[in-house]
Amino acid sequence: QVQLVESGGGLVQAGGSLRLSCAASGRTSRSYTMGWFRQAPGKEREFVAAISGNGDFTYYQDSVKGRFTISRDNPKYTVYLQMNSLEPEDTAVYYCAASALYLGRAYVNYDYWGQGTQVTVSS
């Protein structure tokens, strides 16, 4: 089993920045794809960003390209999401996810999930 714990959420004004962290433990592997997803009230969970096990490949939702950066520190089993130029539309619960075999945007293909961290962007 793999445990994922997110941190770094909070309340920020529009235009501000936050950095989310996701620490993995348990039967995890540095080869796992790591992803970030988010879910706003009344909306479906949506893909934000993903990074391959070695960090060579990254993918982003179009609306966050140029503002968000996903990275990972494999020796620490930690993945980050640096969020800049935040907008009220970014308000959501952000979830970290891990996949042993899949690299992509479909949340149904991720095997493990964290509990989420709330990000609120005020206008």
CSV table of C-alpha atoms in Angstrom, one decimal:
chain,number,residue,atom,x,y,z
A,1,GLN,CA,0.0,0.0,0.0
A,2,VAL,CA,1.1,3.5,-0.7
A,3,GLN,CA,0.3,6.5,1.5
A,4,LEU,CA,0.2,10.0,0.1
A,5,VAL,CA,0.0,13.1,2.2
A,6,GLU,CA,-0.5,16.6,0.7
A,7,SER,CA,0.4,19.9,2.4
A,8,GLY,CA,0.8,23.5,1.5
A,9,GLY,CA,-2.8,24.5,0.7
A,10,GLY,CA,-4.3,27.7,2.1
A,11,LEU,CA,-5.9,31.0,1.3
A,12,VAL,CA,-4.2,33.4,-1.1
A,13,GLN,CA,-5.2,36.5,-3.0
A,14,ALA,CA,-5.5,36.4,-6.8
A,15,GLY,CA,-2.0,36.8,-8.3
A,16,GLY,CA,-0.3,35.1,-5.4
A,17,SER,CA,1.6,31.8,-5.2
A,18,LEU,CA,1.4,28.6,-3.3
A,19,ARG,CA,3.6,25.4,-3.3
A,20,LEU,CA,1.9,22.1,-2.6
A,21,SER,CA,3.8,19.1,-1.5
A,22,CYS,CA,2.9,15.5,-1.5
A,23,ALA,CA,5.0,13.0,0.5
A,24,ALA,CA,4.8,9.3,-0.4
A,25,SER,CA,5.4,6.4,2.0
A,26,GLY,CA,4.8,2.8,2.2
A,27,ARG,CA,5.3,0.4,-0.7
A,28,THR,CA,6.0,3.2,-3.1
A,29,SER,CA,8.5,3.4,-5.9
A,30,ARG,CA,10.5,6.2,-7.5
A,31,SER,CA,9.3,5.0,-10.9
A,32,TYR,CA,5.7,5.8,-10.1
A,33,THR,CA,4.0,8.5,-12.1
A,34,MET,CA,2.8,11.3,-9.8
A,35,GLY,CA,-0.1,13.5,-10.6
A,36,TRP,CA,-2.1,16.4,-9.2
A,37,PHE,CA,-5.8,16.7,-9.7
A,38,ARG,CA,-8.3,19.1,-8.3
A,39,GLN,CA,-12.0,19.2,-7.6
A,40,ALA,CA,-14.1,22.3,-7.1
A,41,PRO,CA,-17.5,22.2,-5.4
A,42,GLY,CA,-20.1,20.8,-7.7
A,43,LYS,CA,-17.6,19.9,-10.4
A,44,GLU,CA,-15.9,16.7,-11.4
A,45,ARG,CA,-12.3,16.0,-10.5
A,46,GLU,CA,-10.0,17.3,-13.2
A,47,PHE,CA,-6.4,16.7,-14.2
A,48,VAL,CA,-3.9,19.5,-13.3
A,49,ALA,CA,-0.4,18.1,-13.9
A,50,ALA,CA,1.6,14.8,-14.0
A,51,ILE,CA,5.3,13.9,-14.0
A,52,SER,CA,7.0,10.7,-15.0
A,53,GLY,CA,9.1,8.6,-12.5
A,54,ASN,CA,12.4,10.0,-13.7
A,55,GLY,CA,11.0,13.5,-14.1
A,56,ASP,CA,11.8,13.6,-17.8
A,57,PHE,CA,8.1,14.0,-18.9
A,58,THR,CA,5.6,16.5,-17.6
A,59,TYR,CA,2.0,17.2,-18.6
A,60,TYR,CA,-0.3,20.1,-17.8
A,61,GLN,CA,-3.9,21.1,-18.2
A,62,ASP,CA,-4.0,23.9,-20.7
A,63,SER,CA,-5.4,26.4,-18.1
A,64,VAL,CA,-2.4,26.0,-15.8
A,65,LYS,CA,0.4,26.0,-18.4
A,66,GLY,CA,2.9,28.7,-17.7
A,67,ARG,CA,1.6,29.2,-14.2
A,68,PHE,CA,2.0,25.8,-12.5
A,69,THR,CA,5.1,23.7,-12.4
A,70,ILE,CA,5.2,20.1,-11.2
A,71,SER,CA,8.5,18.6,-9.9
A,72,ARG,CA,9.7,15.8,-7.8
A,73,ASP,CA,12.5,15.0,-5.4
A,74,ASN,CA,12.9,11.2,-5.7
A,75,PRO,CA,15.3,10.7,-2.8
A,76,LYS,CA,12.7,12.3,-0.6
A,77,TYR,CA,9.7,10.6,-2.3
A,78,THR,CA,8.1,14.0,-2.6
A,79,VAL,CA,6.3,15.7,-5.5
A,80,TYR,CA,5.6,19.4,-5.6
A,81,LEU,CA,3.2,21.7,-7.4
A,82,GLN,CA,4.4,25.3,-7.6
A,83,MET,CA,1.4,27.5,-8.4
A,84,ASN,CA,1.9,31.1,-9.5
A,85,SER,CA,-0.4,33.8,-10.7
A,86,LEU,CA,-3.3,32.1,-9.0
A,87,GLU,CA,-6.8,32.9,-10.1
A,88,PRO,CA,-10.1,32.5,-8.3
A,89,GLU,CA,-10.9,29.7,-10.8
A,90,ASP,CA,-8.1,27.7,-9.3
A,91,THR,CA,-10.0,27.3,-6.0
A,92,ALA,CA,-10.5,23.6,-5.3
A,93,VAL,CA,-9.3,20.7,-3.2
A,94,TYR,CA,-6.1,19.5,-4.7
A,95,TYR,CA,-5.3,15.8,-4.7
A,96,CYS,CA,-2.0,14.0,-5.2
A,97,ALA,CA,-2.1,10.7,-7.0
A,98,ALA,CA,0.3,7.9,-7.9
A,99,SER,CA,0.3,5.3,-10.7
A,100,ALA,CA,2.6,2.3,-11.0
A,101,LEU,CA,2.1,1.9,-14.8
A,102,TYR,CA,0.1,4.8,-16.2
A,103,LEU,CA,1.4,8.2,-17.4
A,104,GLY,CA,-1.4,10.5,-18.3
A,105,ARG,CA,-4.5,12.6,-17.5
A,106,ALA,CA,-7.2,10.1,-16.7
A,107,TYR,CA,-7.8,10.0,-13.0
A,108,VAL,CA,-9.4,6.5,-13.1
A,109,ASN,CA,-6.0,5.1,-14.0
A,110,TYR,CA,-4.2,6.3,-10.8
A,111,ASP,CA,-3.9,3.7,-8.1
A,112,TYR,CA,-3.3,5.8,-5.0
A,113,TRP,CA,-4.7,9.0,-3.7
A,114,GLY,CA,-4.1,11.5,-0.9
A,115,GLN,CA,-6.8,13.1,1.2
A,116,GLY,CA,-6.5,16.4,-0.5
A,117,THR,CA,-5.5,20.0,0.5
A,118,GLN,CA,-7.8,23.0,0.1
A,119,VAL,CA,-6.6,25.9,-2.0
A,120,THR,CA,-8.7,29.1,-1.9
A,121,VAL,CA,-8.0,32.0,-4.1
A,122,SER,CA,-9.8,35.3,-3.3
A,123,SER,CA,-10.5,38.0,-5.8
